[in-house]
Tab-separated table of C-alpha atoms in Angstrom:
chain	number	residue	atom	x	y	z
W	7	MET	CA	32.837	93.116	46.620
W	8	ALA	CA	33.957	89.630	47.562
W	9	THR	CA	37.582	90.485	46.783
W	10	CYS	CA	37.409	93.535	48.956
W	11	THR	CA	35.935	91.508	51.814
W	12	ILE	CA	38.670	88.901	51.560
W	13	GLY	CA	41.312	91.617	51.613
W	14	ALA	CA	39.769	93.224	54.667
W	15	LYS	CA	39.670	89.882	56.456
W	16	GLY	CA	43.295	89.245	55.550
W	17	GLU	CA	44.394	92.584	56.984
W	18	GLU	CA	42.351	91.962	60.108
W	19	CYS	CA	43.922	88.511	60.527
W	20	GLU	CA	47.415	89.885	59.977
W	21	SER	CA	46.956	92.690	62.514
W	22	SER	CA	45.520	90.298	65.086
W	23	SER	CA	48.591	88.037	64.789
W	24	ILE	CA	50.898	90.846	65.931
W	25	PRO	CA	51.016	90.916	69.757
W	26	ASN	CA	50.244	94.151	71.528
W	27	TRP	CA	53.126	94.469	73.960
W	28	LEU	CA	51.257	97.094	75.959
W	29	GLU	CA	48.582	94.552	76.820
W	30	LEU	CA	50.989	92.057	78.382
W	31	PRO	CA	50.337	91.312	82.059
W	32	ARG	CA	52.678	93.287	84.274
W	33	ASP	CA	54.489	90.251	85.664
W	34	ILE	CA	55.229	88.913	82.169
W	35	ALA	CA	56.487	92.294	80.960
W	36	VAL	CA	58.765	92.564	83.998
W	37	ASN	CA	60.044	89.037	83.367
W	38	ILE	CA	60.926	89.978	79.772
W	39	LEU	CA	62.740	93.136	80.886
W	40	GLN	CA	64.762	91.118	83.405
W	41	ARG	CA	66.280	89.165	80.524
W	42	LEU	CA	67.661	92.248	78.768
W	43	ASP	CA	71.152	93.662	79.203
W	44	THR	CA	71.145	96.363	81.882
W	45	ILE	CA	72.514	98.949	79.466
W	46	ASP	CA	69.667	98.253	77.036
W	47	ILE	CA	67.066	98.663	79.777
W	48	VAL	CA	68.457	102.008	80.939
W	49	THR	CA	69.145	103.503	77.507
W	50	SER	CA	66.366	101.986	75.395
W	51	ALA	CA	63.616	99.890	76.987
W	52	CYS	CA	62.554	102.444	79.583
W	53	LEU	CA	62.113	105.049	76.827
W	54	VAL	CA	59.730	103.007	74.680
W	55	CYS	CA	56.527	104.355	76.247
W	56	PRO	CA	55.097	105.492	79.614
W	57	THR	CA	53.904	101.955	80.350
W	58	TRP	CA	57.369	100.478	79.946
W	59	TRP	CA	58.823	103.376	81.926
W	60	ASN	CA	56.598	102.367	84.817
W	61	TYR	CA	57.581	98.721	84.408
W	62	CYS	CA	61.243	99.717	84.616
W	63	LYS	CA	60.577	101.266	88.017
W	64	GLU	CA	59.760	97.788	89.337
W	65	PRO	CA	62.667	96.741	91.656
W	66	LEU	CA	62.487	93.142	90.435
W	67	VAL	CA	63.584	94.289	86.964
W	68	TRP	CA	66.956	95.072	88.514
W	69	ARG	CA	67.392	91.795	90.374
W	70	THR	CA	70.177	90.971	87.893
W	71	ILE	CA	72.702	93.487	86.540
W	72	HIS	CA	74.679	92.318	83.536
W	73	MET	CA	77.079	94.780	81.895
W	74	THR	CA	79.804	93.071	79.872
W	75	ALA	CA	79.092	92.426	76.188
W	76	ASN	CA	78.092	95.997	75.293
W	77	SER	CA	80.350	97.734	77.765
W	78	LEU	CA	83.111	98.646	75.333
W	79	ARG	CA	80.754	100.936	73.413
W	80	TRP	CA	80.583	103.252	76.432
W	81	ASN	CA	83.157	105.113	78.469
W	82	ASN	CA	83.806	103.956	82.004
W	83	GLN	CA	82.230	106.981	83.688
W	84	ASP	CA	78.914	106.432	81.875
W	85	LEU	CA	78.987	102.712	82.643
W	86	GLU	CA	79.490	103.410	86.331
W	87	LYS	CA	76.560	105.857	86.324
W	88	ILE	CA	74.309	103.303	84.604
W	89	CYS	CA	75.339	100.616	87.064
W	90	ARG	CA	74.744	102.877	90.074
W	91	TYR	CA	71.304	103.753	88.718
W	92	ALA	CA	70.435	100.058	88.365
W	93	VAL	CA	71.730	99.223	91.857
W	94	GLU	CA	69.661	101.995	93.427
W	95	ARG	CA	66.568	101.013	91.417
W	96	SER	CA	66.804	97.472	92.760
W	97	CYS	CA	65.857	98.733	96.259
W	98	GLY	CA	67.674	95.835	97.902
W	99	HIS	CA	66.421	93.133	95.509
W	100	LEU	CA	69.719	92.834	93.616
W	101	GLU	CA	70.923	89.228	93.675
W	102	GLU	CA	73.407	88.986	90.811
W	103	ILE	CA	75.854	91.480	89.307
W	104	ASP	CA	78.248	90.853	86.419
W	105	ILE	CA	80.464	93.754	85.316
W	106	GLU	CA	83.700	94.071	83.364
W	107	HIS	CA	86.431	96.718	83.044
W	108	PHE	CA	84.825	99.646	84.887
W	109	ALA	CA	84.506	98.603	88.555
W	110	THR	CA	85.714	101.233	91.035
W	111	ASN	CA	85.972	101.487	94.817
W	112	ASP	CA	83.001	103.870	94.964
W	113	LEU	CA	80.847	101.524	92.889
W	114	LEU	CA	81.675	98.531	95.101
W	115	GLN	CA	80.802	100.521	98.205
W	116	CYS	CA	77.481	101.483	96.617
W	117	ILE	CA	76.755	97.805	95.911
W	118	ALA	CA	77.581	96.834	99.501
W	119	GLU	CA	75.243	99.510	100.881
W	120	LYS	CA	72.310	98.876	98.522
W	121	ALA	CA	72.511	95.123	97.864
W	122	SER	CA	72.859	93.228	101.120
W	123	ASN	CA	71.104	90.194	99.576
W	124	LEU	CA	73.646	89.790	96.771
W	125	ARG	CA	74.204	86.132	95.876
W	126	SER	CA	76.500	86.352	92.843
W	127	MET	CA	79.263	88.878	92.136
W	128	LYS	CA	81.437	88.781	89.009
W	129	ILE	CA	84.008	91.529	88.625
W	130	LEU	CA	86.342	90.964	85.687
W	131	LYS	CA	89.404	93.083	84.946
W	132	GLY	CA	88.756	95.341	87.904
W	133	TRP	CA	91.935	97.370	87.710
W	134	GLY	CA	90.508	100.256	89.709
W	135	ILE	CA	89.727	98.326	92.901
W	136	SER	CA	91.828	98.470	96.051
W	137	GLU	CA	92.178	95.401	98.228
W	138	LYS	CA	91.142	97.291	101.363
W	139	VAL	CA	87.850	98.430	99.851
W	140	PHE	CA	87.152	94.997	98.384
W	141	THR	CA	87.665	93.242	101.722
W	142	ASP	CA	85.465	95.813	103.497
W	143	VAL	CA	82.734	95.274	100.894
W	144	VAL	CA	82.891	91.481	101.081
W	145	ARG	CA	82.384	91.590	104.849
W	146	LYS	CA	79.005	93.249	104.199
W	147	LEU	CA	77.913	90.542	101.746
W	148	PRO	CA	77.863	87.271	103.720
W	149	GLN	CA	75.138	85.779	101.497
W	150	LEU	CA	77.465	85.453	98.496
W	151	GLU	CA	77.352	82.033	96.864
W	152	GLU	CA	79.220	82.810	93.652
W	153	VAL	CA	82.256	85.070	93.236
W	154	ASP	CA	84.455	85.675	90.207
W	155	ILE	CA	87.328	88.157	90.573
W	156	SER	CA	89.396	86.982	87.646
W	157	MET	CA	92.091	89.235	86.175
W	158	CYS	CA	91.909	91.713	89.054
W	159	PRO	CA	95.624	92.069	89.847
W	160	THR	CA	95.135	94.414	92.797
W	161	LEU	CA	93.229	91.762	94.749
W	162	LEU	CA	95.792	89.645	96.570
W	163	LYS	CA	95.892	87.150	99.408
W	164	ASP	CA	93.821	89.239	101.844
W	165	SER	CA	90.936	89.363	99.350
W	166	LEU	CA	90.771	85.595	99.068
W	167	GLU	CA	91.165	85.091	102.809
W	168	THR	CA	88.321	87.504	103.554
W	169	LEU	CA	86.081	85.763	101.023
W	170	CYS	CA	86.770	82.382	102.569
W	171	LEU	CA	86.249	83.510	106.168
W	172	THR	CA	83.178	85.716	105.721
W	173	CYS	CA	81.269	83.943	102.929
W	174	PRO	CA	80.778	80.340	104.105
W	175	LEU	CA	77.978	79.769	101.561
W	176	LEU	CA	80.334	80.042	98.585
W	177	LYS	CA	79.707	77.352	95.980
W	178	VAL	CA	81.478	78.946	93.018
W	179	LEU	CA	84.842	80.694	93.270
W	180	LYS	CA	87.069	81.947	90.467
W	181	PHE	CA	90.202	83.995	91.079
W	182	GLU	CA	92.163	83.346	87.919
W	183	ASN	CA	95.441	85.256	87.654
W	184	VAL	CA	94.680	87.165	90.834
W	185	GLY	CA	97.430	89.346	92.240
W	186	GLU	CA	100.420	91.373	91.181
W	187	VAL	CA	102.994	90.151	88.663
W	188	SER	CA	105.144	88.465	91.317
W	189	TYR	CA	102.076	86.507	92.436
W	190	ILE	CA	101.933	84.643	89.123
W	191	GLY	CA	104.517	81.901	88.772
W	192	GLY	CA	107.625	82.057	90.949
W	193	ASP	CA	108.000	80.258	94.270
W	194	ASN	CA	105.633	77.563	95.441
W	195	ASN	CA	102.835	78.728	97.709
W	196	ASP	CA	99.948	76.637	99.006
W	197	ASP	CA	98.426	79.282	101.295
W	198	ASP	CA	95.450	79.856	98.982
W	199	ALA	CA	94.784	76.154	98.606
W	200	TYR	CA	94.925	75.530	102.357
W	201	MET	CA	92.604	78.468	103.046
W	202	ILE	CA	90.053	77.160	100.528
W	203	SER	CA	90.227	73.593	101.802
W	204	GLU	CA	89.775	74.627	105.440
W	205	THR	CA	86.878	77.065	105.001
W	206	LEU	CA	84.805	76.165	101.919
W	207	PRO	CA	83.473	72.605	102.242
W	208	ARG	CA	80.402	73.498	100.120
W	209	LEU	CA	82.452	74.596	97.121
W	210	CYS	CA	81.257	73.054	93.856
W	211	HIS	CA	83.202	74.984	91.199
W	212	LEU	CA	86.725	76.375	91.517
W	213	GLY	CA	88.853	78.263	88.979
W	214	ILE	CA	92.475	78.958	89.974
W	215	LYS	CA	94.304	79.614	86.717
W	216	GLY	CA	97.863	80.769	87.298
W	217	ASN	CA	97.930	79.940	91.007
W	218	LYS	CA	101.209	78.912	92.701
W	219	LEU	CA	99.836	75.840	94.502
W	220	THR	CA	101.759	72.578	94.514
W	221	ASN	CA	100.659	68.949	94.732
W	222	SER	CA	100.190	69.347	98.490
W	223	GLY	CA	97.785	72.228	97.999
W	224	LEU	CA	95.843	70.336	95.373
W	225	LEU	CA	95.490	67.331	97.675
W	226	ALA	CA	94.229	69.620	100.430
W	227	ILE	CA	91.552	71.004	98.104
W	228	LEU	CA	90.485	67.517	97.016
W	229	ASP	CA	90.162	66.423	100.643
W	230	GLY	CA	88.593	69.612	102.005
W	231	CYS	CA	86.109	70.245	99.188
W	232	PRO	CA	84.408	66.888	98.553
W	233	LEU	CA	81.522	68.479	96.593
W	234	LEU	CA	83.730	69.892	93.833
W	235	GLU	CA	82.258	69.267	90.378
W	236	SER	CA	84.676	71.374	88.311
W	237	LEU	CA	88.260	72.510	88.823
W	238	ASP	CA	90.269	74.682	86.424
W	239	MET	CA	94.039	74.560	87.055
W	240	GLU	CA	95.337	75.813	83.716
W	241	GLY	CA	98.574	77.745	84.067
W	242	CYS	CA	99.372	76.334	87.538
W	243	SER	CA	102.983	75.694	86.595
W	244	ASN	CA	104.136	74.575	90.050
W	245	LEU	CA	102.020	71.424	89.918
W	246	ASP	CA	103.839	68.213	89.074
W	247	LEU	CA	101.019	65.721	88.652
W	248	ASP	CA	101.955	62.067	88.684
W	249	GLU	CA	99.550	59.471	87.313
W	250	GLY	CA	98.141	58.727	90.760
W	251	LEU	CA	97.252	62.350	91.560
W	252	LYS	CA	95.942	62.932	88.056
W	253	GLU	CA	93.733	59.862	88.343
W	254	LYS	CA	92.448	61.032	91.752
W	255	CYS	CA	91.405	64.363	90.217
W	256	LEU	CA	89.632	62.725	87.308
W	257	GLU	CA	87.834	60.227	89.517
W	258	GLN	CA	86.661	62.735	92.132
W	259	ILE	CA	85.735	65.690	89.883
W	260	LYS	CA	83.535	65.604	86.771
W	261	ASP	CA	85.147	68.509	84.918
W	262	VAL	CA	88.890	68.966	85.405
W	263	ARG	CA	91.208	71.235	83.430
W	264	LEU	CA	94.755	70.147	84.150
W	265	PRO	CA	97.761	72.437	83.681
W	266	ALA	CA	99.311	71.999	80.250
W	267	GLN	CA	102.993	72.368	79.514
W	268	LYS	CA	102.227	75.165	77.066
W	269	ASN	CA	99.157	77.172	77.831
W	270	HIS	CA	99.340	79.982	75.293
W	271	GLU	CA	96.284	81.833	76.632
W	272	TYR	CA	97.727	81.933	80.137
W	273	TYR	CA	101.226	83.025	79.110
W	274	GLU	CA	99.893	85.661	76.728
W	275	TYR	CA	97.878	87.144	79.571
W	276	ARG	CA	100.877	86.964	81.932
W	277	ASP	CA	103.010	88.868	79.421
W	278	PHE	CA	100.232	91.414	79.028
W	279	LEU	CA	99.969	91.805	82.817
W	280	GLU	CA	103.715	92.357	83.144
W	281	ASP	CA	103.681	95.006	80.421
W	282	CYS	CA	100.815	96.804	82.142
W	283	TYR	CA	102.444	96.589	85.557
W	284	TYR	CA	105.799	97.988	84.541
W	285	ALA	CA	104.260	100.712	82.396
W	286	TYR	CA	102.030	101.904	85.273
W	287	PHE	CA	98.927	100.900	83.375
W	288	ASP	CA	95.977	103.301	83.580
W	289	PRO	CA	92.939	101.112	84.391
W	290	TYR	CA	90.595	103.453	82.517
W	291	ASP	CA	92.639	103.782	79.359
W	292	PHE	CA	90.978	101.380	76.934
């Protein structure tokens, strides 16, 4: 009898140590769901039980949309549908969106209409975006503080200029390898650097891999953006840093990535971009 009692107590203790997720307070459950990948919420979490389905209707669950790591398991049309669903579910509470590969003009327009409070926008490898649509969208999102449009070759000078003029709160800006093939390398051009230095005094983090700026443009950025904490200039082959300018960068900015003579990652991507450009690359053919 004693053995049986001990066994019963052990089972009771073991079962009591396993948390009952359905008994979690609503705010804690919503907080947990916010930390999941958006794809996992839409395709898995909301199907667990009626309680979690109701939690997933909470707009705050969709305050952040993150769709990068698992994106390659899905086709681009499904990813766009999932993203649209999440944007609409946010009911205006969306503050941060991070997507890769599948951005389209229609999706950006949906974001602009449904997420006027957006603070952070990361669009990587957005081959299907036109510059006109992007600039129109950015004008509707003046609260942006962080923007990353790296490896989006269709977004050229007008995109950057619109960002600088309409989003004065920008603290983080990355436009690495932005533009068409001719935009990378080639003749010196400090237009981007001057635009940044004249309009973004609050900028704290800047990534400009592959830009055509020269020493003059770099000096303008250092003078016009005194709050800079990090600056990535890898692949900026038109820079010719002497010891004085290099020392100024290192003294003024905590984290500096200077252009190297041989940046294999940058040149590999440039070669890839050229191949895509001349072969009329299909942005949805992955």
